[in-house]
Amino acid sequence: MIRSILIAVLAVGIAGISYWGYKEHEEKNALLIHAENTYQRSFHELSYHMDLLHDKIGTSLAMNSGERLSPQFVDIWRLTSQALTNVGQLPLTLLPFNKTEEFLSNIGDFTYKTAIRNLDDDPLTDDEIKALESYYKQAANIKDELRQVQYTSLENNLRWMDVELALATQDQADNTIIDGFKTVEKKVGEFAEGDEGSLLMQTSVKDHEFKYLTGERKSEQDIRDFSKKLFSIKDDQNINITKSGEGADVQTFSVSYKDGKSVYMDITQKGSHPISILVDRPINEKKLSLNDGLLAAEKYLKQFDYPNMEVFQTQQFDNEGVFSFTYKQDDVRVYPDSMVVKVALDNGDIIGLNANNYLMNHHERKIPKPKLTIEEAQKFVNGNVHIQEEHLAIIENDLGEEVLTYEFLGVLDDETFRIFINANDGIEEKVEKLTGTETNFEANL
């Protein structure tokens, strides 16, 4: 009798455990299916939004009416926000995707700031049109790569849950989706030479004409000799030099050289000041720290006789260090006079320079005294921001006018922000979130 009861109790227990296990399995499967559906929906929406974004940018390039352009830019800004939301819902937190997200953020900022101004009275500048054309090409690359990933995943019935597992276990070999997103990131990175650094580098071109250039006019042979020394070129027969046309904003020489590495440089005829430099070569394993790269960049600037330059932002992309510098006058940072230097962290070679803003804008200014004290200006900063550093700084506002501000670097919810408060009236001129940067609060890396 007792044995029968024990058997019955055991049978009920086994049945209960089996039912509990079944329910747990069903609930787990339901969660997995829900997660898979969410990932699938987010990815297909991302691909759809990138298609629309590409079409909208292309349409805006064909428009000529400010009345039509403004709502078009609002649509583009909305689509970038939706695309960023889609990216945030994919299991890509362990996959470097910062360049693509930065592209979407940058075009969103660009179109928003452009949309809120009167484009009939203040139409797009030539540089803004060039930026829009660059965004159009980038969007086309992203769209095409996403379409390829979409086709492959549907054709082979690939699961996004496998992507999440591969990223979590770092077992990413032969994962088609991960490889596809790495290709997207690489394609975007190929466009980034002129775009790295702070939004402060996106200086307005209104009334900027390279009118402050110094030095004597150089001949083609002078530029050839300069390039040979700068890039340690032994045989200058491989150096190709072309001169800009007469209608250019500034007379320049374009220099190109290929011999194991590709070198490109635009340099002013007056004073032989390099405007941009790009050295394309394989970057080997990283051997230098970001601080070592900064020291190399500072040494590089000294040979071009750029005085009083201070680093305000450092970034690292793969094995490359990108350093943003600005001119400092009377202890005031002058952000319109900024430049970017790129350093290879395998051996410290300089592989990139963008001094366009500096050469267009640099001159000694008569800087007025601020009407507000730094304590008074700080009261206009969000009270939740923990301020780490402050400076006086000249920036360009959204109208392209130079204004004296107090610059505050602070932290809010583990994110770093750069906040500019007008030093005369307390207006919040600009707020920038620092993404993928190493901020030097002591300003003396």
PDB file of N, CA and C in Angstrom, residues 56-147:
ATOM      1  N   LYS A  56      16.160  60.659 -50.336  1.00  0.00           N
ATOM      2  CA  LYS A  56      15.859  62.026 -49.891  1.00  0.00           C
ATOM      3  C   LYS A  56      17.055  62.954 -50.082  1.00  0.00           C
ATOM      4  N   ILE A  57      18.257  62.452 -49.756  1.00  0.00           N
ATOM      5  CA  ILE A  57      19.456  63.279 -49.930  1.00  0.00           C
ATOM      6  C   ILE A  57      19.658  63.574 -51.415  1.00  0.00           C
ATOM      7  N   GLY A  58      19.485  62.555 -52.261  1.00  0.00           N
ATOM      8  CA  GLY A  58      19.632  62.758 -53.695  1.00  0.00           C
ATOM      9  C   GLY A  58      18.635  63.765 -54.229  1.00  0.00           C
ATOM     10  N   THR A  59      17.388  63.693 -53.733  1.00  0.00           N
ATOM     11  CA  THR A  59      16.361  64.643 -54.161  1.00  0.00           C
ATOM     12  C   THR A  59      16.716  66.063 -53.737  1.00  0.00           C
ATOM     13  N   SER A  60      17.263  66.205 -52.524  1.00  0.00           N
ATOM     14  CA  SER A  60      17.611  67.546 -52.026  1.00  0.00           C
ATOM     15  C   SER A  60      18.696  68.196 -52.886  1.00  0.00           C
ATOM     16  N   LEU A  61      19.593  67.381 -53.440  1.00  0.00           N
ATOM     17  CA  LEU A  61      20.653  67.922 -54.299  1.00  0.00           C
ATOM     18  C   LEU A  61      20.089  68.488 -55.592  1.00  0.00           C
ATOM     19  N   ALA A  62      18.900  68.011 -55.980  1.00  0.00           N
ATOM     20  CA  ALA A  62      18.286  68.479 -57.220  1.00  0.00           C
ATOM     21  C   ALA A  62      17.362  69.667 -56.992  1.00  0.00           C
ATOM     22  N   MET A  63      17.131  70.023 -55.735  1.00  0.00           N
ATOM     23  CA  MET A  63      16.214  71.128 -55.424  1.00  0.00           C
ATOM     24  C   MET A  63      16.929  72.466 -55.486  1.00  0.00           C
ATOM     25  N   ASN A  64      16.144  73.513 -55.774  1.00  0.00           N
ATOM     26  CA  ASN A  64      16.716  74.856 -55.864  1.00  0.00           C
ATOM     27  C   ASN A  64      15.936  75.872 -55.054  1.00  0.00           C
ATOM     28  N   SER A  65      14.874  75.424 -54.401  1.00  0.00           N
ATOM     29  CA  SER A  65      14.009  76.324 -53.647  1.00  0.00           C
ATOM     30  C   SER A  65      14.184  76.091 -52.153  1.00  0.00           C
ATOM     31  N   GLY A  66      14.512  77.179 -51.424  1.00  0.00           N
ATOM     32  CA  GLY A  66      14.643  77.065 -49.978  1.00  0.00           C
ATOM     33  C   GLY A  66      13.349  76.630 -49.323  1.00  0.00           C
ATOM     34  N   GLU A  67      12.227  77.031 -49.917  1.00  0.00           N
ATOM     35  CA  GLU A  67      10.916  76.671 -49.365  1.00  0.00           C
ATOM     36  C   GLU A  67      10.688  75.172 -49.425  1.00  0.00           C
ATOM     37  N   ARG A  68      11.253  74.506 -50.448  1.00  0.00           N
ATOM     38  CA  ARG A  68      11.121  73.068 -50.565  1.00  0.00           C
ATOM     39  C   ARG A  68      12.220  72.332 -49.807  1.00  0.00           C
ATOM     40  N   LEU A  69      13.400  72.947 -49.737  1.00  0.00           N
ATOM     41  CA  LEU A  69      14.531  72.280 -49.097  1.00  0.00           C
ATOM     42  C   LEU A  69      14.329  72.094 -47.599  1.00  0.00           C
ATOM     43  N   SER A  70      13.780  73.086 -46.940  1.00  0.00           N
ATOM     44  CA  SER A  70      13.644  73.010 -45.472  1.00  0.00           C
ATOM     45  C   SER A  70      12.845  71.797 -45.024  1.00  0.00           C
ATOM     46  N   PRO A  71      11.620  71.566 -45.563  1.00  0.00           N
ATOM     47  CA  PRO A  71      10.898  70.346 -45.157  1.00  0.00           C
ATOM     48  C   PRO A  71      11.610  69.060 -45.581  1.00  0.00           C
ATOM     49  N   GLN A  72      12.359  69.135 -46.695  1.00  0.00           N
ATOM     50  CA  GLN A  72      13.121  67.959 -47.129  1.00  0.00           C
ATOM     51  C   GLN A  72      14.189  67.614 -46.104  1.00  0.00           C
ATOM     52  N   PHE A  73      14.887  68.633 -45.584  1.00  0.00           N
ATOM     53  CA  PHE A  73      15.911  68.406 -44.578  1.00  0.00           C
ATOM     54  C   PHE A  73      15.300  67.909 -43.268  1.00  0.00           C
ATOM     55  N   VAL A  74      14.099  68.372 -42.947  1.00  0.00           N
ATOM     56  CA  VAL A  74      13.415  67.869 -41.755  1.00  0.00           C
ATOM     57  C   VAL A  74      13.126  66.373 -41.903  1.00  0.00           C
ATOM     58  N   ASP A  75      12.720  65.967 -43.109  1.00  0.00           N
ATOM     59  CA  ASP A  75      12.477  64.539 -43.367  1.00  0.00           C
ATOM     60  C   ASP A  75      13.762  63.726 -43.218  1.00  0.00           C
ATOM     61  N   ILE A  76      14.877  64.271 -43.734  1.00  0.00           N
ATOM     62  CA  ILE A  76      16.161  63.568 -43.622  1.00  0.00           C
ATOM     63  C   ILE A  76      16.560  63.439 -42.163  1.00  0.00           C
ATOM     64  N   TRP A  77      16.401  64.516 -41.410  1.00  0.00           N
ATOM     65  CA  TRP A  77      16.714  64.493 -39.971  1.00  0.00           C
ATOM     66  C   TRP A  77      15.867  63.433 -39.254  1.00  0.00           C
ATOM     67  N   ARG A  78      14.579  63.342 -39.610  1.00  0.00           N
ATOM     68  CA  ARG A  78      13.691  62.351 -38.987  1.00  0.00           C
ATOM     69  C   ARG A  78      14.145  60.934 -39.329  1.00  0.00           C
ATOM     70  N   LEU A  79      14.546  60.719 -40.579  1.00  0.00           N
ATOM     71  CA  LEU A  79      14.985  59.385 -41.002  1.00  0.00           C
ATOM     72  C   LEU A  79      16.278  58.968 -40.309  1.00  0.00           C
ATOM     73  N   THR A  80      17.200  59.917 -40.105  1.00  0.00           N
ATOM     74  CA  THR A  80      18.439  59.566 -39.399  1.00  0.00           C
ATOM     75  C   THR A  80      18.133  59.159 -37.960  1.00  0.00           C
ATOM     76  N   SER A  81      17.170  59.831 -37.334  1.00  0.00           N
ATOM     77  CA  SER A  81      16.776  59.470 -35.967  1.00  0.00           C
ATOM     78  C   SER A  81      16.190  58.060 -35.932  1.00  0.00           C
ATOM     79  N   GLN A  82      15.363  57.743 -36.922  1.00  0.00           N
ATOM     80  CA  GLN A  82      14.762  56.408 -36.968  1.00  0.00           C
ATOM     81  C   GLN A  82      15.830  55.338 -37.241  1.00  0.00           C
ATOM     82  N   ALA A  83      16.774  55.649 -38.120  1.00  0.00           N
ATOM     83  CA  ALA A  83      17.840  54.689 -38.418  1.00  0.00           C
ATOM     84  C   ALA A  83      18.708  54.440 -37.191  1.00  0.00           C
ATOM     85  N   LEU A  84      19.001  55.500 -36.438  1.00  0.00           N
ATOM     86  CA  LEU A  84      19.786  55.334 -35.209  1.00  0.00           C
ATOM     87  C   LEU A  84      19.031  54.482 -34.196  1.00  0.00           C
ATOM     88  N   THR A  85      17.717  54.662 -34.126  1.00  0.00           N
ATOM     89  CA  THR A  85      16.897  53.837 -33.235  1.00  0.00           C
ATOM     90  C   THR A  85      16.958  52.371 -33.661  1.00  0.00           C
ATOM     91  N   ASN A  86      16.885  52.125 -34.964  1.00  0.00           N
ATOM     92  CA  ASN A  86      16.980  50.751 -35.479  1.00  0.00           C
ATOM     93  C   ASN A  86      18.318  50.123 -35.117  1.00  0.00           C
ATOM     94  N   VAL A  87      19.413  50.869 -35.294  1.00  0.00           N
ATOM     95  CA  VAL A  87      20.742  50.356 -34.951  1.00  0.00           C
ATOM     96  C   VAL A  87      20.804  50.008 -33.470  1.00  0.00           C
ATOM     97  N   GLY A  88      20.222  50.863 -32.628  1.00  0.00           N
ATOM     98  CA  GLY A  88      20.239  50.633 -31.184  1.00  0.00           C
ATOM     99  C   GLY A  88      19.480  49.395 -30.755  1.00  0.00           C
ATOM    100  N   GLN A  89      18.585  48.895 -31.607  1.00  0.00           N
ATOM    101  CA  GLN A  89      17.793  47.707 -31.266  1.00  0.00           C
ATOM    102  C   GLN A  89      18.409  46.418 -31.800  1.00  0.00           C
ATOM    103  N   LEU A  90      19.561  46.535 -32.484  1.00  0.00           N
ATOM    104  CA  LEU A  90      20.244  45.341 -32.985  1.00  0.00           C
ATOM    105  C   LEU A  90      21.317  44.895 -31.997  1.00  0.00           C
ATOM    106  N   PRO A  91      21.677  43.613 -31.994  1.00  0.00           N
ATOM    107  CA  PRO A  91      22.661  43.103 -31.015  1.00  0.00           C
ATOM    108  C   PRO A  91      24.092  43.428 -31.435  1.00  0.00           C
ATOM    109  N   LEU A  92      24.394  44.730 -31.571  1.00  0.00           N
ATOM    110  CA  LEU A  92      25.699  45.140 -32.082  1.00  0.00           C
ATOM    111  C   LEU A  92      26.543  45.841 -31.037  1.00  0.00           C
ATOM    112  N   THR A  93      26.169  45.721 -29.755  1.00  0.00           N
ATOM    113  CA  THR A  93      26.885  46.463 -28.718  1.00  0.00           C
ATOM    114  C   THR A  93      28.350  46.036 -28.607  1.00  0.00           C
ATOM    115  N   LEU A  94      28.661  44.798 -28.979  1.00  0.00           N
ATOM    116  CA  LEU A  94      30.033  44.312 -28.888  1.00  0.00           C
ATOM    117  C   LEU A  94      30.767  44.406 -30.227  1.00  0.00           C
ATOM    118  N   LEU A  95      30.106  44.975 -31.244  1.00  0.00           N
ATOM    119  CA  LEU A  95      30.712  45.129 -32.565  1.00  0.00           C
ATOM    120  C   LEU A  95      30.969  46.610 -32.821  1.00  0.00           C
ATOM    121  N   PRO A  96      32.222  47.010 -33.095  1.00  0.00           N
ATOM    122  CA  PRO A  96      32.501  48.427 -33.359  1.00  0.00           C
ATOM    123  C   PRO A  96      31.657  48.934 -34.525  1.00  0.00           C
ATOM    124  N   PHE A  97      30.777  49.887 -34.254  1.00  0.00           N
ATOM    125  CA  PHE A  97      29.878  50.428 -35.273  1.00  0.00           C
ATOM    126  C   PHE A  97      29.770  51.932 -35.119  1.00  0.00           C
ATOM    127  N   ASN A  98      30.814  52.528 -34.478  1.00  0.00           N
ATOM    128  CA  ASN A  98      30.729  53.940 -34.118  1.00  0.00           C
ATOM    129  C   ASN A  98      30.785  54.861 -35.325  1.00  0.00           C
ATOM    130  N   LYS A  99      31.498  54.469 -36.395  1.00  0.00           N
ATOM    131  CA  LYS A  99      31.609  55.354 -37.550  1.00  0.00           C
ATOM    132  C   LYS A  99      30.271  55.499 -38.263  1.00  0.00           C
ATOM    133  N   THR A 100      29.532  54.393 -38.375  1.00  0.00           N
ATOM    134  CA  THR A 100      28.223  54.451 -39.014  1.00  0.00           C
ATOM    135  C   THR A 100      27.249  55.276 -38.177  1.00  0.00           C
ATOM    136  N   GLU A 101      27.263  55.075 -36.863  1.00  0.00           N
ATOM    137  CA  GLU A 101      26.399  55.855 -35.998  1.00  0.00           C
ATOM    138  C   GLU A 101      26.786  57.335 -36.039  1.00  0.00           C
ATOM    139  N   GLU A 102      28.096  57.595 -36.120  1.00  0.00           N
ATOM    140  CA  GLU A 102      28.565  58.979 -36.205  1.00  0.00           C
ATOM    141  C   GLU A 102      28.109  59.620 -37.513  1.00  0.00           C
ATOM    142  N   PHE A 103      28.141  58.855 -38.612  1.00  0.00           N
ATOM    143  CA  PHE A 103      27.644  59.360 -39.887  1.00  0.00           C
ATOM    144  C   PHE A 103      26.184  59.772 -39.777  1.00  0.00           C
ATOM    145  N   LEU A 104      25.364  58.914 -39.195  1.00  0.00           N
ATOM    146  CA  LEU A 104      23.942  59.223 -39.051  1.00  0.00           C
ATOM    147  C   LEU A 104      23.730  60.440 -38.155  1.00  0.00           C
ATOM    148  N   SER A 105      24.507  60.534 -37.072  1.00  0.00           N
ATOM    149  CA  SER A 105      24.388  61.691 -36.170  1.00  0.00           C
ATOM    150  C   SER A 105      24.808  62.973 -36.873  1.00  0.00           C
ATOM    151  N   ASN A 106      25.895  62.908 -37.639  1.00  0.00           N
ATOM    152  CA  ASN A 106      26.407  64.096 -38.315  1.00  0.00           C
ATOM    153  C   ASN A 106      25.436  64.618 -39.360  1.00  0.00           C
ATOM    154  N   ILE A 107      24.868  63.713 -40.152  1.00  0.00           N
ATOM    155  CA  ILE A 107      23.938  64.181 -41.172  1.00  0.00           C
ATOM    156  C   ILE A 107      22.643  64.690 -40.525  1.00  0.00           C
ATOM    157  N   GLY A 108      22.275  64.096 -39.384  1.00  0.00           N
ATOM    158  CA  GLY A 108      21.116  64.606 -38.656  1.00  0.00           C
ATOM    159  C   GLY A 108      21.355  66.022 -38.150  1.00  0.00           C
ATOM    160  N   ASP A 109      22.531  66.264 -37.559  1.00  0.00           N
ATOM    161  CA  ASP A 109      22.876  67.606 -37.085  1.00  0.00           C
ATOM    162  C   ASP A 109      22.930  68.600 -38.245  1.00  0.00           C
ATOM    163  N   PHE A 110      23.538  68.175 -39.342  1.00  0.00           N
ATOM    164  CA  PHE A 110      23.685  69.047 -40.512  1.00  0.00           C
ATOM    165  C   PHE A 110      22.324  69.476 -41.052  1.00  0.00           C
ATOM    166  N   THR A 111      21.428  68.510 -41.270  1.00  0.00           N
ATOM    167  CA  THR A 111      20.132  68.832 -41.870  1.00  0.00           C
ATOM    168  C   THR A 111      19.237  69.612 -40.904  1.00  0.00           C
ATOM    169  N   TYR A 112      19.339  69.322 -39.606  1.00  0.00           N
ATOM    170  CA  TYR A 112      18.521  70.066 -38.642  1.00  0.00           C
ATOM    171  C   TYR A 112      18.927  71.544 -38.603  1.00  0.00           C
ATOM    172  N   LYS A 113      20.240  71.787 -38.494  1.00  0.00           N
ATOM    173  CA  LYS A 113      20.715  73.182 -38.423  1.00  0.00           C
ATOM    174  C   LYS A 113      20.423  73.933 -39.712  1.00  0.00           C
ATOM    175  N   THR A 114      20.458  73.221 -40.831  1.00  0.00           N
ATOM    176  CA  THR A 114      20.182  73.867 -42.113  1.00  0.00           C
ATOM    177  C   THR A 114      18.696  74.130 -42.279  1.00  0.00           C
ATOM    178  N   ALA A 115      17.872  73.223 -41.794  1.00  0.00           N
ATOM    179  CA  ALA A 115      16.426  73.343 -41.977  1.00  0.00           C
ATOM    180  C   ALA A 115      15.834  74.528 -41.213  1.00  0.00           C
ATOM    181  N   ILE A 116      16.438  74.887 -40.072  1.00  0.00           N
ATOM    182  CA  ILE A 116      15.834  75.930 -39.234  1.00  0.00           C
ATOM    183  C   ILE A 116      16.228  77.342 -39.661  1.00  0.00           C
ATOM    184  N   ARG A 117      17.092  77.466 -40.689  1.00  0.00           N
ATOM    185  CA  ARG A 117      17.423  78.809 -41.162  1.00  0.00           C
ATOM    186  C   ARG A 117      16.648  79.104 -42.442  1.00  0.00           C
ATOM    187  N   ASN A 118      16.569  80.372 -42.800  1.00  0.00           N
ATOM    188  CA  ASN A 118      15.852  80.789 -44.004  1.00  0.00           C
ATOM    189  C   ASN A 118      16.742  80.547 -45.216  1.00  0.00           C
ATOM    190  N   LEU A 119      16.483  79.467 -45.937  1.00  0.00           N
ATOM    191  CA  LEU A 119      17.353  79.074 -47.046  1.00  0.00           C
ATOM    192  C   LEU A 119      17.163  79.924 -48.280  1.00  0.00           C
ATOM    193  N   ASP A 120      16.078  80.724 -48.334  1.00  0.00           N
ATOM    194  CA  ASP A 120      15.924  81.654 -49.448  1.00  0.00           C
ATOM    195  C   ASP A 120      16.855  82.852 -49.282  1.00  0.00           C
ATOM    196  N   ASP A 121      16.951  83.345 -48.050  1.00  0.00           N
ATOM    197  CA  ASP A 121      17.854  84.471 -47.777  1.00  0.00           C
ATOM    198  C   ASP A 121      19.292  84.026 -47.561  1.00  0.00           C
ATOM    199  N   ASP A 122      19.466  82.807 -47.051  1.00  0.00           N
ATOM    200  CA  ASP A 122      20.798  82.291 -46.724  1.00  0.00           C
ATOM    201  C   ASP A 122      20.934  80.891 -47.322  1.00  0.00           C
ATOM    202  N   PRO A 123      21.121  80.793 -48.651  1.00  0.00           N
ATOM    203  CA  PRO A 123      21.126  79.480 -49.314  1.00  0.00           C
ATOM    204  C   PRO A 123      22.351  78.653 -48.953  1.00  0.00           C
ATOM    205  N   LEU A 124      22.325  77.395 -49.379  1.00  0.00           N
ATOM    206  CA  LEU A 124      23.442  76.497 -49.122  1.00  0.00           C
ATOM    207  C   LEU A 124      24.724  77.032 -49.760  1.00  0.00           C
ATOM    208  N   THR A 125      25.817  76.958 -49.020  1.00  0.00           N
ATOM    209  CA  THR A 125      27.113  77.358 -49.550  1.00  0.00           C
ATOM    210  C   THR A 125      27.683  76.223 -50.406  1.00  0.00           C
ATOM    211  N   ASP A 126      28.739  76.518 -51.135  1.00  0.00           N
ATOM    212  CA  ASP A 126      29.379  75.482 -51.947  1.00  0.00           C
ATOM    213  C   ASP A 126      29.896  74.342 -51.077  1.00  0.00           C
ATOM    214  N   ASP A 127      30.459  74.693 -49.897  1.00  0.00           N
ATOM    215  CA  ASP A 127      30.977  73.652 -49.014  1.00  0.00           C
ATOM    216  C   ASP A 127      29.849  72.789 -48.446  1.00  0.00           C
ATOM    217  N   GLU A 128      28.694  73.400 -48.178  1.00  0.00           N
ATOM    218  CA  GLU A 128      27.564  72.628 -47.664  1.00  0.00           C
ATOM    219  C   GLU A 128      27.029  71.686 -48.735  1.00  0.00           C
ATOM    220  N   ILE A 129      27.038  72.129 -49.986  1.00  0.00           N
ATOM    221  CA  ILE A 129      26.605  71.259 -51.086  1.00  0.00           C
ATOM    222  C   ILE A 129      27.574  70.090 -51.241  1.00  0.00           C
ATOM    223  N   LYS A 130      28.882  70.377 -51.114  1.00  0.00           N
ATOM    224  CA  LYS A 130      29.876  69.303 -51.181  1.00  0.00           C
ATOM    225  C   LYS A 130      29.669  68.299 -50.045  1.00  0.00           C
ATOM    226  N   ALA A 131      29.368  68.815 -48.843  1.00  0.00           N
ATOM    227  CA  ALA A 131      29.110  67.923 -47.704  1.00  0.00           C
ATOM    228  C   ALA A 131      27.898  67.045 -47.982  1.00  0.00           C
ATOM    229  N   LEU A 132      26.862  67.641 -48.573  1.00  0.00           N
ATOM    230  CA  LEU A 132      25.647  66.890 -48.893  1.00  0.00           C
ATOM    231  C   LEU A 132      25.942  65.813 -49.933  1.00  0.00           C
ATOM    232  N   GLU A 133      26.774  66.149 -50.910  1.00  0.00           N
ATOM    233  CA  GLU A 133      27.161  65.160 -51.922  1.00  0.00           C
ATOM    234  C   GLU A 133      27.938  64.003 -51.292  1.00  0.00           C
ATOM    235  N   SER A 134      28.806  64.331 -50.320  1.00  0.00           N
ATOM    236  CA  SER A 134      29.549  63.282 -49.622  1.00  0.00           C
ATOM    237  C   SER A 134      28.604  62.391 -48.827  1.00  0.00           C
ATOM    238  N   TYR A 135      27.626  62.995 -48.136  1.00  0.00           N
ATOM    239  CA  TYR A 135      26.639  62.203 -47.394  1.00  0.00           C
ATOM    240  C   TYR A 135      25.861  61.294 -48.342  1.00  0.00           C
ATOM    241  N   TYR A 136      25.570  61.811 -49.537  1.00  0.00           N
ATOM    242  CA  TYR A 136      24.821  61.023 -50.526  1.00  0.00           C
ATOM    243  C   TYR A 136      25.597  59.768 -50.922  1.00  0.00           C
ATOM    244  N   LYS A 137      26.902  59.930 -51.160  1.00  0.00           N
ATOM    245  CA  LYS A 137      27.749  58.788 -51.526  1.00  0.00           C
ATOM    246  C   LYS A 137      27.855  57.798 -50.370  1.00  0.00           C
ATOM    247  N   GLN A 138      28.012  58.330 -49.149  1.00  0.00           N
ATOM    248  CA  GLN A 138      28.097  57.434 -47.990  1.00  0.00           C
ATOM    249  C   GLN A 138      26.808  56.651 -47.809  1.00  0.00           C
ATOM    250  N   ALA A 139      25.675  57.342 -47.945  1.00  0.00           N
ATOM    251  CA  ALA A 139      24.380  56.670 -47.791  1.00  0.00           C
ATOM    252  C   ALA A 139      24.209  55.579 -48.845  1.00  0.00           C
ATOM    253  N   ALA A 140      24.708  55.832 -50.061  1.00  0.00           N
ATOM    254  CA  ALA A 140      24.610  54.820 -51.122  1.00  0.00           C
ATOM    255  C   ALA A 140      25.404  53.572 -50.754  1.00  0.00           C
ATOM    256  N   ASN A 141      26.614  53.756 -50.210  1.00  0.00           N
ATOM    257  CA  ASN A 141      27.426  52.610 -49.804  1.00  0.00           C
ATOM    258  C   ASN A 141      26.758  51.814 -48.697  1.00  0.00           C
ATOM    259  N   ILE A 142      26.248  52.515 -47.679  1.00  0.00           N
ATOM    260  CA  ILE A 142      25.586  51.831 -46.562  1.00  0.00           C
ATOM    261  C   ILE A 142      24.356  51.093 -47.064  1.00  0.00           C
ATOM    262  N   LYS A 143      23.559  51.758 -47.894  1.00  0.00           N
ATOM    263  CA  LYS A 143      22.342  51.146 -48.430  1.00  0.00           C
ATOM    264  C   LYS A 143      22.663  49.858 -49.191  1.00  0.00           C
ATOM    265  N   ASP A 144      23.662  49.919 -50.071  1.00  0.00           N
ATOM    266  CA  ASP A 144      24.003  48.748 -50.883  1.00  0.00           C
ATOM    267  C   ASP A 144      24.505  47.589 -50.025  1.00  0.00           C
ATOM    268  N   GLU A 145      25.342  47.896 -49.037  1.00  0.00           N
ATOM    269  CA  GLU A 145      25.867  46.825 -48.177  1.00  0.00           C
ATOM    270  C   GLU A 145      24.766  46.211 -47.327  1.00  0.00           C
ATOM    271  N   LEU A 146      23.857  47.040 -46.818  1.00  0.00           N
ATOM    272  CA  LEU A 146      22.746  46.511 -46.023  1.00  0.00           C
ATOM    273  C   LEU A 146      21.836  45.634 -46.886  1.00  0.00           C
ATOM    274  N   ARG A 147      21.630  46.054 -48.126  1.00  0.00           N
ATOM    275  CA  ARG A 147      20.818  45.246 -49.036  1.00  0.00           C
ATOM    276  C   ARG A 147      21.470  43.880 -49.287  1.00  0.00           C
TER     277      ARG A 147
END
